[in-house]
Structure formats: structure tokens, C-alpha cells
Phi, psi and omega in degrees: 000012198279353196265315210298302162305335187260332124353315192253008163244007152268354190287124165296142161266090167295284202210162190256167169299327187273007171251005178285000193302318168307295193259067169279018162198131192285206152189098179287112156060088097325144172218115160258342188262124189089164192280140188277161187254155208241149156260134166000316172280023186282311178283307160344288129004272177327313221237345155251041194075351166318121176255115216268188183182125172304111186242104157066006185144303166267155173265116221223114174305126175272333145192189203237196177268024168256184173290166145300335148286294135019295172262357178297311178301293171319284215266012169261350187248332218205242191201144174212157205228118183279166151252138145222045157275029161267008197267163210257138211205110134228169172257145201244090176253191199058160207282350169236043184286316199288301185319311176316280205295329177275359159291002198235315208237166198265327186263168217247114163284286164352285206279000180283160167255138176322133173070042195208142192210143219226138154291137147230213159193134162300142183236142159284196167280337165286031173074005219241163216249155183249322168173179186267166173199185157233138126311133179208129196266116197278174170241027148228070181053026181184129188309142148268135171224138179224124179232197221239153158293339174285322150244079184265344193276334180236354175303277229312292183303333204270345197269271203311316204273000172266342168293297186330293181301343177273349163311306168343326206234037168100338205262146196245108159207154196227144194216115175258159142261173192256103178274029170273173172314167124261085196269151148228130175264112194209116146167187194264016175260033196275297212294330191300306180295302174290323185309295199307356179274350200210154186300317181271168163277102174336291176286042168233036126217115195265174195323131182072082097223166249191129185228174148251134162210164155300113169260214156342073187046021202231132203248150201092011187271164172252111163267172213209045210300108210183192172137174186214121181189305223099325157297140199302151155184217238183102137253168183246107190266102186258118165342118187306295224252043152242337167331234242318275160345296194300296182324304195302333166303306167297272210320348165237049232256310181258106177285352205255342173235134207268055175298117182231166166247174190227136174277201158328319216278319166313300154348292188300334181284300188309287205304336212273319174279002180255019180076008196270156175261160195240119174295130172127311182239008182252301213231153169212210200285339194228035164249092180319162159306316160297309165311334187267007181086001203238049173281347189277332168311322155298101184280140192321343175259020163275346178287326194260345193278309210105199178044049155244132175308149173064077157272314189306317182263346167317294188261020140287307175314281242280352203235356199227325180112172174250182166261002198214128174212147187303120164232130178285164173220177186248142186235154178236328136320181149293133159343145160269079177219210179251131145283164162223140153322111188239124162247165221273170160258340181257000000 
């Protein structure tokens, strides 16, 4: 649990919870235009108060009928159970899947242990983050990987078009995507909820590694111990049309944890006060790994090796310092950032 901990001694006191009444969703990749796309959970959604709103793309809740404090509070004190199966879920197979991916990303894929899984970021040739992701090297022959909904549009082609090519030249790899649910269980009351659903003992999975298993009797599922709150917690990559089922289970799995669910807009509060960065508006296309503060990703024989894009100017900042690099501060106010007007989509 020590990477959990260590998430909760990075957290900036940024903003207090009680100044989100305003700013409850930042704004990354908003989309409206063409019809929005619904997650497995949509109806769901609905049917329990949700207020949907265009996220990326998607129609996604931004809260229920409590406040977005409320539930900012709920998963920091208790457990609140986000959908982000709008996040891009793929799979990486063949024998040259590790070569494939560090052909993309900064971190030593090679070096994960089975079932142990890394945050990274895709690079252009100037060094700047195309997005963030998790990896995660399974012990059944083939990587999981989640990347963000907001760029699904160019992870995907950038994915699919390095495989094709590295096929060209012999190499044997393949990149699917995964049409299951993404459920995530986050706050430090998580093990209270999940455990009595799955066979093992949680602590024998700590932060970053990743099993397949039966979750509340529903099979095929992936836990995932990650999460981007700051908090301990758990997502589940679950058969879409068991999301449903699975959700209604954690809210009743404990009568004893005030377990709720949560949007965007708590989402946005938690990562912004645990200090994480949000692609779009912390880190983008023309912000190096050094510059976001996100130099730990790069694993050591990628510092001595290379052969990640723009590696030649990545691992000059490390060797030169950067000129510009992300540091948090404190407000005693609302955020200084940009809002948007979120009207309901329903």
C-alpha cells in the first residue's frame, strides 16, 4: 500500500471541497456535436438521479442527488463508486507486445513483474505527452492497458498504426480493444465493500497490480488496484452487460459503509486536491514528462537506454533541468481556472 500512501502525502491543500459548488468539472475535451455515446451504466444513471452531461464525447453524470460535496466527502471518508467505462480499455498481445509498447511510452514494460502495472504517458518526437495511461503486464500473456476518453481518438490510431507497422517488419503484435464496463471503487473503506465479493485476500493486492477473477459472483472480471482520487481503491473491468449488476452489489455489499455513487464533478475535486494531473489542462502535447514533475515514470533503463519518442530532448531536461516545470500552490479561494456553464443533455 506504500504507492497509496504516497498519493496521500502528495496531496496539495489546493482548494477545499466547499469551493467546487462552482467549479465542478474542468474542461477537458468537452463535446457536443453528433450524437453522444451512452456507457453500459447510462440508464442507470438516470434512474437514480444522475445529471448527465457531454464528457468527451460522451453522456456521462456529473452528480446524483446529493452535492458534488457530498460525494467528494463520501469517497474520502467512506467509498463512492465512479463509471469511467468510457475510458478506452485495450488489449496488447503476441510476443513482441513489451517491445511494441515501449516503443510508445517512457516506462520499462520488460521490468513489471506478472500482474504488476505502472502509470505512463505516450510521447511525440518533441517530447510533449500525447496522454497518460496505465499499463498493466497480466500473467496471461498479454498487456491491459487504459487510457483516457478524451483521447481515444488518437491513442487508438497511434496504437493500431505502430502495430500494423511494426507487423510489416515481422514482428508479431496485436491491439484489440476491451468492450467491457469499467466500474471504479474508491475511498479507504474500498476493502470493506469488496472483499466479502472475491475469493482472495485484498492484501494480497497492492497498489498497481492487477488479477482476473469472480467478483460478486459475476465471472471474467479484471480488479485493478489503481484509481486516480488519492485514495485507496479498486477498478473493475466487468462483461458490460453484468456493470449493472456488479454496481448494484457494491452499494449493498456493506450496510455498515455509506458507499454512494459519484461523478465528474467529485472526480474532478478529488484528483485536483490529491494533486494528479488531468490531461488537457495539467499536462499536453507540448509539456515534456519533465516539465509535468512526471520524471518517475521513466524507468531506469529507459533513462540509459532511450528509444521512446523525443527521448533525446526528455533526457536532456533530466540532464539540464527543464525551463518551465508544474508546481501546486494553495488558494484559500475557487480555483484560478476556466469553468463551464453544464447543462443537463436529458
Amino acid at each position: 500500500m506504500s504507492g497509496i500512501r504516497n498519493l496521500q502525502r502528495m496531496r496539495f491543500p489546493i482548494i477545499l471541497a466547499k469551493d467546487f459548488v462552482r467549479a465542478s468539472v474542468s474542461q477537458v475535451r468537452w463535446y457536443s456535436d453528433g450524437a453522444l455515446k451512452k456507457t453500459c451504466l447510462y440508464d442507470f444513471h438516470v434512474q437514480n438521479g444522475g445529471k448527465m452531461v457531454p464528457f468527451a464525447g460522451w453522456s456521462m453524470p456529473v452528480q446524483y442527488k446529493d452535492s458534488i460535496i457530498d460525494s467528494h466527502n463520501g469517497v474520502r471518508n467512506n467509498a463512492g463508486i465512479f463509471d469511467v467505462s468510457h475510458m478506452l480499455q485495450t488489449k496488447v498481445t503476441g510476443k513482441d507486445r513489451v517491445k511494441f509498447m515501449e516503443s510508445l511510452v517512457v516506462a520499462d514494460i520488460d521490468g513489471l513483474k506478472d500482474n504488476q502495472g505502472t502509470l505512463s504517458v505516450f510521447t511525440n518526437s518533441q517530447g510533449g505527452i500525447i496522454d497518460d495511461l496505465i499499463i498493466n503486464k497480466t500473467d496471461e500473456d498479454y498487456l491491459y492497458v487504459v487510457s483516457n476518453a478524451g483521447c481515444a481518438d488518437k491513442d487508438l490510431p497511434l496504437m493500431m498504426n505502430q502495430a500494423a507497422n511494426m507487423r510489416s517488419k515481422g514482428l508479431d503484435v496485436n491491439v484489440d480493444v476491451i468492450s467491457n464496463g469499467l466500474i471504479a471503487l474508491q475511498g479507504p473503506k474500498m476493502v470493506d465493500v469488496l472483499q466479502p465479493g472475491v475469493s482472495f485476500d485484498l492484501k494480497d493486492l497492492p497498489f498497481m497490480t492487477t488479477r482476473s477473477c469472480t467478483v460478486y459472483g459475476i465471472d471474467d472480471c479484471r480488479v485493478t488496484r489503481c484509481g486516480y482520487t488519492g485514495e485507496d481503491g479498486v477498478e473493475i473491468s466487468v462483461p458490460s452487460d453484468k456493470s449493472v449488476e456488479l454496481t448494484e452489489n457494491l452499494l449493498q455489499a456493506n450496510k455498515d459503509v455509506d458507499v454512494r455513487l459519484a461523478g465528474l464533478g467529485a472526480r474532478d475535486s478529488l484528483r485536483l486536491e490529491a494533486g494528479l494531473c488531468l490531461y488537457g489542462n495539467d499536462i499536453d502535447e507540448t509539456t515534456t514528462p519533465i516539465e509535468a514533475t512526471l520524471a518517475w515514470t521513466i524507468g531506469k533503463r529507459r533513462k540509459a537506454e532511450g528509444g521512446f519518442p523525443g527521448a533525446d530532448i526528455i533526457l536532456q531536461q533530466i540532464e539540464d533541468k527543464p525551463k518551465q516545470r508544474r508546481v501546486g500552490f494553495t488558494s484559500s479561494g475557487p480555483p484560478a481556472r476556466e469553468y463551464l456553464s453544464l447543462k443537463p443533455v436529458i
